[in-house]
Short mmCIF file of N, CA and C in Angstrom, two decimals:
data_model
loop_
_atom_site.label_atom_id
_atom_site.label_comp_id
_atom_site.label_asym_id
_atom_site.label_seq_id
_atom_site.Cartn_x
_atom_site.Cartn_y
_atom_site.Cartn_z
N UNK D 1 41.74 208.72 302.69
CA UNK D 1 42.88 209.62 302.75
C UNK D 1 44.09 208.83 303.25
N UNK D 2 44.86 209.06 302.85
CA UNK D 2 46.64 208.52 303.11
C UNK D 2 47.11 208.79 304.54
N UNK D 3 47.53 207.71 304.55
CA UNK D 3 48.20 208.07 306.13
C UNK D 3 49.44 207.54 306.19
N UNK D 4 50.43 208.47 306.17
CA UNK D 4 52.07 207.96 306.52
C UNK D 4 52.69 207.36 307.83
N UNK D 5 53.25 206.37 307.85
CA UNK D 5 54.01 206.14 309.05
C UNK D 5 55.13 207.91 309.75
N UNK D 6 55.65 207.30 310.86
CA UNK D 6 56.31 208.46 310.97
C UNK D 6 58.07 208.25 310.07
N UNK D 7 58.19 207.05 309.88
CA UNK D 7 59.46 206.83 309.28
C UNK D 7 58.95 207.57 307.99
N UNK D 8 58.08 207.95 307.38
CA UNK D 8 57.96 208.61 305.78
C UNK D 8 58.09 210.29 306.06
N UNK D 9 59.22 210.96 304.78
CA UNK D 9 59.32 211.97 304.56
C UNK D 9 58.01 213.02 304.62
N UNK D 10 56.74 212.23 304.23
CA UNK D 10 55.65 213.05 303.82
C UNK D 10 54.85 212.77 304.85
N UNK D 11 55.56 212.41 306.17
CA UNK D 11 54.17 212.34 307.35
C UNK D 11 53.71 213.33 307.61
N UNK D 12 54.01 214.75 307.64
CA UNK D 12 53.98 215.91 308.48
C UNK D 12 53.15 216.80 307.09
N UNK D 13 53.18 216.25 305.71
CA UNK D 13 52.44 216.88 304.69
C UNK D 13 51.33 217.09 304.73
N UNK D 14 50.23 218.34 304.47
CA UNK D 14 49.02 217.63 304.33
C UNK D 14 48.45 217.05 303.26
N UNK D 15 47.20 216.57 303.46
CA UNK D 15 46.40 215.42 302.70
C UNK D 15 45.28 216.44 302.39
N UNK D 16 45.22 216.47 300.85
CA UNK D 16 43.94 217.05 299.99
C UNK D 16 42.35 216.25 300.67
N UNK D 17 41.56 216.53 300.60
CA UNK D 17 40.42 215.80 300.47
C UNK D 17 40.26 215.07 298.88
N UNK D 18 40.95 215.54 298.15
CA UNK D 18 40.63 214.35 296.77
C UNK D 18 41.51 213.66 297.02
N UNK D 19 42.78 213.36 297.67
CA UNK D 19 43.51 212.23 298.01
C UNK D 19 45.15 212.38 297.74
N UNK D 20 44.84 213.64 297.16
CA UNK D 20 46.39 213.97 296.88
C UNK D 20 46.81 214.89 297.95
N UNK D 21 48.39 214.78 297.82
CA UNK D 21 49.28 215.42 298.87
C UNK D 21 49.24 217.01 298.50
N UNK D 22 49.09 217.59 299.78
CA UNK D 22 49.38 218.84 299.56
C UNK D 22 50.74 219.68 299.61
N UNK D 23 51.45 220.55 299.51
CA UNK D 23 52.37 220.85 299.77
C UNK D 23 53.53 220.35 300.37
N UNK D 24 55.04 220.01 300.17
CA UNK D 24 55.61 218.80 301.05
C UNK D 24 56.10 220.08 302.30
N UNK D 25 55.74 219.33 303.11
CA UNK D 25 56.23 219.64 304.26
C UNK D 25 57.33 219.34 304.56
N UNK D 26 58.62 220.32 304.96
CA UNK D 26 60.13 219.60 305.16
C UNK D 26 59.92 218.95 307.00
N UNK D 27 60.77 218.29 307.11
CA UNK D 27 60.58 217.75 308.68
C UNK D 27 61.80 218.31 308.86
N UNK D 28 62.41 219.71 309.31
CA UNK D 28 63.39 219.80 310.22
C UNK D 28 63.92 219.06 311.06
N UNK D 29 65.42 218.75 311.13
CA UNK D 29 65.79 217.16 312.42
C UNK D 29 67.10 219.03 312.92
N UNK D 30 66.97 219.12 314.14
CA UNK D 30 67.62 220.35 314.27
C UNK D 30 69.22 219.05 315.12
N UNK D 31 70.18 220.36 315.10
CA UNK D 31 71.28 219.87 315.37
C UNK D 31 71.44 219.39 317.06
N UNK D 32 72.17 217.99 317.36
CA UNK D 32 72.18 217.56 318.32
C UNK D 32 73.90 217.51 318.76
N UNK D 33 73.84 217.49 320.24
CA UNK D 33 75.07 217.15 320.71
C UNK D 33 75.77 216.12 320.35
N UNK D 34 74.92 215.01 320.03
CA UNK D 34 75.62 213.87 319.84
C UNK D 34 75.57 213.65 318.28
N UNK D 35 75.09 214.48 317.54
CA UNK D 35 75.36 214.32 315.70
C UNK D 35 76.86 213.70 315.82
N UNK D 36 77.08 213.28 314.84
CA UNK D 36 78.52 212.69 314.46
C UNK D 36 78.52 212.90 312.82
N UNK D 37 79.39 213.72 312.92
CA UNK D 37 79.96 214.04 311.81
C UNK D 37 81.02 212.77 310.90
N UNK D 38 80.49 212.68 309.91
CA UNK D 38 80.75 211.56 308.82
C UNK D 38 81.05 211.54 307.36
N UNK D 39 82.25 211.33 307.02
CA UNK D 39 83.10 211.23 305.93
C UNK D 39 82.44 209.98 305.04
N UNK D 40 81.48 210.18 303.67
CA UNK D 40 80.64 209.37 303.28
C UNK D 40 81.58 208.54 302.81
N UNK D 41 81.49 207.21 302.37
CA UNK D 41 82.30 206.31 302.24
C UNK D 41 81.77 205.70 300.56
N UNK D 42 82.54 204.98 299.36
CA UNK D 42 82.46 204.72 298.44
C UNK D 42 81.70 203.57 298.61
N UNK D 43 81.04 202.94 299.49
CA UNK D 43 80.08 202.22 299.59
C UNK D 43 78.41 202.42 299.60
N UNK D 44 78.41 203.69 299.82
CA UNK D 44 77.41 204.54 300.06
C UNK D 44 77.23 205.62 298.57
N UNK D 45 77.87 205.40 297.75
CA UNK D 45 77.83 206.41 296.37
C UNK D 45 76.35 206.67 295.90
N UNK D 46 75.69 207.60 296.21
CA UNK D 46 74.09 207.55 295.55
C UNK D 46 73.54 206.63 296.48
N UNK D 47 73.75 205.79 297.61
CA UNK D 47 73.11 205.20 298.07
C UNK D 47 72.76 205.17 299.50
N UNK D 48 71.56 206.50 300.09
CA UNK D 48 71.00 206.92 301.30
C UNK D 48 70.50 205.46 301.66
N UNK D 49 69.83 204.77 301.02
CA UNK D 49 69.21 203.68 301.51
C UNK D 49 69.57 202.70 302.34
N UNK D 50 71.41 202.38 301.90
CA UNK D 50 72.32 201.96 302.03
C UNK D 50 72.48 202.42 303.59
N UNK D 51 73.00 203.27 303.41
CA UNK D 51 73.40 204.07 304.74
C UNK D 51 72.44 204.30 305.66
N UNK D 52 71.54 204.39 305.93
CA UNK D 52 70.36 204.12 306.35
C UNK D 52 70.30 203.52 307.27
N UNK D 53 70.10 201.93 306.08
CA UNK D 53 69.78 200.79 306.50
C UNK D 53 71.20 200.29 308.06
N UNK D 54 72.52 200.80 307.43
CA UNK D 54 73.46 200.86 308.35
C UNK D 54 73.94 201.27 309.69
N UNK D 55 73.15 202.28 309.34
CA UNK D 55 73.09 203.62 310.45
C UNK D 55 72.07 203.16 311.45
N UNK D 56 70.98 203.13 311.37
CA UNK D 56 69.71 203.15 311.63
C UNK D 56 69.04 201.68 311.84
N UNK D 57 69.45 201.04 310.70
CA UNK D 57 68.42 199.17 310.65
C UNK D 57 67.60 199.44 309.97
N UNK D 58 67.23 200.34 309.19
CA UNK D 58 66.31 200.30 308.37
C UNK D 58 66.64 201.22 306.96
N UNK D 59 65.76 201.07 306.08
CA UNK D 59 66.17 201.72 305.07
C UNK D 59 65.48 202.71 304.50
N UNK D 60 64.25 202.97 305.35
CA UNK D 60 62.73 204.18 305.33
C UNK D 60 63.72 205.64 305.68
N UNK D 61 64.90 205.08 306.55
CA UNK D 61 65.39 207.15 306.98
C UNK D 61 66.51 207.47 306.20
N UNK D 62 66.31 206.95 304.75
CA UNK D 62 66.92 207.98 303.83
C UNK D 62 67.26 209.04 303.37
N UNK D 63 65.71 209.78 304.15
CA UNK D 63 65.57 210.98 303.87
C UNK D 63 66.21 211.83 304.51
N UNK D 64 66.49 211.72 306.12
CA UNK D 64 66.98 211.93 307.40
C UNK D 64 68.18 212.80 306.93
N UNK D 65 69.18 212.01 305.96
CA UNK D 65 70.54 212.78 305.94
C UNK D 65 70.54 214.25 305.14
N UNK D 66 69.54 214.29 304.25
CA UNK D 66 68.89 215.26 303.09
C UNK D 66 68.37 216.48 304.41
N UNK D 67 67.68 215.74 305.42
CA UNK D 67 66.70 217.24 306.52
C UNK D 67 68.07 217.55 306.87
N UNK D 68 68.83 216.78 307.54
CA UNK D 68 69.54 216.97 309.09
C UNK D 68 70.99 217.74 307.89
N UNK D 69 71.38 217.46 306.56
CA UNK D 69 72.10 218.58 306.07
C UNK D 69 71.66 219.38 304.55
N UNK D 70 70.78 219.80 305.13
CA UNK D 70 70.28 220.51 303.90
C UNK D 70 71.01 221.47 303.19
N UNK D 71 72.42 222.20 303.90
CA UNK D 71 73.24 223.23 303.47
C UNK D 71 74.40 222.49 302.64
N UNK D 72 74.42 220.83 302.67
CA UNK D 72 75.46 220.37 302.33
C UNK D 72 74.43 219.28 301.00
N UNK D 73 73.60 218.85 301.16
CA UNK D 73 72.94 217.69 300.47
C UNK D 73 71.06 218.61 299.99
N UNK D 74 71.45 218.54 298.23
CA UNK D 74 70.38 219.11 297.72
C UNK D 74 69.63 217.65 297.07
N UNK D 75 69.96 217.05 296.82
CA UNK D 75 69.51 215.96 296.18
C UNK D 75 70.32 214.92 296.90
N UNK D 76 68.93 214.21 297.68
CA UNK D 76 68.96 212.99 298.53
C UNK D 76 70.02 212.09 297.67
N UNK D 77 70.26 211.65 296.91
CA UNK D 77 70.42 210.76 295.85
C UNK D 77 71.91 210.96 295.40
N UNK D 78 71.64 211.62 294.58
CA UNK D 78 73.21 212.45 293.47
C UNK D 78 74.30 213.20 294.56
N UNK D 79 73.80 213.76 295.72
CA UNK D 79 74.65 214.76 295.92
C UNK D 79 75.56 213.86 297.26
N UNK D 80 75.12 212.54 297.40
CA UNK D 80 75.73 211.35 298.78
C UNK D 80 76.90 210.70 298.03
N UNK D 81 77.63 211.57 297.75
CA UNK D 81 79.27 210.81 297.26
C UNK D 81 80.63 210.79 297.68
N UNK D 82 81.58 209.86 298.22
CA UNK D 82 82.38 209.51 298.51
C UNK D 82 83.20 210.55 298.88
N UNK D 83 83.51 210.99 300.26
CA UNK D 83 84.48 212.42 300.27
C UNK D 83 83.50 212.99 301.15
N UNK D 84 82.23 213.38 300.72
CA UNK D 84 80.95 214.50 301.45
C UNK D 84 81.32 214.14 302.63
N UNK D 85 80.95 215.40 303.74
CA UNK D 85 80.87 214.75 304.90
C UNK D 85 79.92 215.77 305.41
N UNK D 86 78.85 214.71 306.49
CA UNK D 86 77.61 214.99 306.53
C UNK D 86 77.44 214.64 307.98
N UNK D 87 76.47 214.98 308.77
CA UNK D 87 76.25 215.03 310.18
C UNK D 87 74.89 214.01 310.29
N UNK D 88 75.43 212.81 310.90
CA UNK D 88 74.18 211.57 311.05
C UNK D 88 73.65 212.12 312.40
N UNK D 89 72.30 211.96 312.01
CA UNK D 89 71.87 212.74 313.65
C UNK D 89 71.50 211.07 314.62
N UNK D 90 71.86 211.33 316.01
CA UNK D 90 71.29 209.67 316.64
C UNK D 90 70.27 209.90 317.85
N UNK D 91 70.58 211.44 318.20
CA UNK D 91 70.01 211.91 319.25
C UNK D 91 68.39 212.08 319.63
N UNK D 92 68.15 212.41 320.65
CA UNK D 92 66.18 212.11 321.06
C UNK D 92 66.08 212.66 319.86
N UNK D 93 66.21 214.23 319.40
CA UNK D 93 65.15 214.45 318.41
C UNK D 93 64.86 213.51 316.98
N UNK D 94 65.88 212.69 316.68
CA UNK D 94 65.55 211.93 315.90
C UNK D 94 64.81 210.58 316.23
N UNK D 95 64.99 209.97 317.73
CA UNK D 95 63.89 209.25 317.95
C UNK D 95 61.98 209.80 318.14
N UNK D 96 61.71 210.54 318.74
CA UNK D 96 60.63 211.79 318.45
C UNK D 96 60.15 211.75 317.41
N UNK D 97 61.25 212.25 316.25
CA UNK D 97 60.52 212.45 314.69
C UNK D 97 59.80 211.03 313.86
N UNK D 98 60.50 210.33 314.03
CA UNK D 98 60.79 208.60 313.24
C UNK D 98 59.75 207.82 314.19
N UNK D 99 60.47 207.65 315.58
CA UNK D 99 59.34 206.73 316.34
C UNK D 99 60.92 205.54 317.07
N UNK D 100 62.05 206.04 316.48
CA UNK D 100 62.64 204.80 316.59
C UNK D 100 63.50 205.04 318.06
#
């Protein structure tokens, strides 16, 4: 059976006994005092990974910006474009969730 780090979207999913994932589990990142609100930049166009890697040092909490604004970002990917502005979370609950 599969076992996710905590940096993966699908840690909190469960695991079938035939080996497949069950249902995705969303990981709620709830709102922090210290979120900082952020005007996405044309360097970052379609690219969470990017930003991520910037934000963070790594490029696994892609997903992070998709939980932490789900009312603003439907698609991790397409919907991260130049102008959006989105709330990077830095606070405990995001060390907790990740590990970092």
């Amino acid at each position: 059976m599969a076992k996710y780090k905590k940096t993966s979207p699908w840690n909190t999913t469960d695991k079938l006994p035939n080996g497949y994932l069950g249902y995705f589990n969303i990981r709620t990142i709830p709102a922090e005092d210290d979120d900082v609100l952020y005007e996405v930049e044309a360097a970052y166009n379609h690219r969470p990974d990017l930003l991520a890697y910037d934000t963070y040092g790594t490029t696994k909490l892609w997903w992070v910006f998709a939980q932490r604004n789900m009312d603003t970002i439907k698609d991790p990917i397409y919907d991260l474009v130049p102008g959006i502005k989105i709330y990077l979370p830095k606070g405990p609950s995001l060390g907790i969730l990740v590990g970092i």
